[in-house]
Phi, psi and omega in degrees: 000132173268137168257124199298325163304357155260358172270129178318160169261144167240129170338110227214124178149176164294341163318302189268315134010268183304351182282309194279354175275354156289282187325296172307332168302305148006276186289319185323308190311310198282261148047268128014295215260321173117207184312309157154153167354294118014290194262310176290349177282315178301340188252336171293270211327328188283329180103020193255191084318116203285167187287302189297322166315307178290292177307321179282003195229339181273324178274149184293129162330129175064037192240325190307133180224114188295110157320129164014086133323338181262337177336133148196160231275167173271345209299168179229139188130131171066045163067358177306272210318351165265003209204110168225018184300164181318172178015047156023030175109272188296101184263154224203105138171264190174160202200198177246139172206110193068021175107018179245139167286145171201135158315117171226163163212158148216177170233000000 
């Protein structure tokens, strides 16, 4: 049986509130900016476009509304548990294009 004097306390206001609603901006931003600077230069250099890039040029400006953006995969082995971003690789959800909804993905 828990007994409530046995559960740790955790911080509790706006303050803290507001620390952790700072955190989530944060990770969105990283998120966002994608694997990293390193890897969107190695994808420029190719003559490629990165997936959020593709996608911001395939959708009506400001339409795109992103699926689990924080996602990231479980897998173990080859070194994967060190390698976690954000939308794994895939972005995923839907926008407009000329005012029609549309299902998008990239990879």
């Amino acid at each position: 049986m828990t007994v409530l004097n046995d559960i740790p306390q955790v911080a509790a206001g706006p303050s803290h509130a507001r620390g952790r609603v700072a955190e989530l901006h944060a990770v969105r931003a990283q998120a966002l900016a994608g694997p990293g600077e390193k890897a969107t230069s190695a994808q420029h250099a190719k003559g490629k476009l990165t997936a959020r890039e593709r996608i911001e040029l395939l959708l009506d400006a400001g339409s795109f509304q992103e699926v689990e953006q924080l996602r990231r995969h479980r897998a173990t082995g080859f070194g994967l548990e060190a390698k976690k971003p954000h939308t794994d690789g895939v972005i995923t959800g839907w926008g407009t294009v000329e005012g029609r909804t549309v299902f998008v993905y990239a990879h």
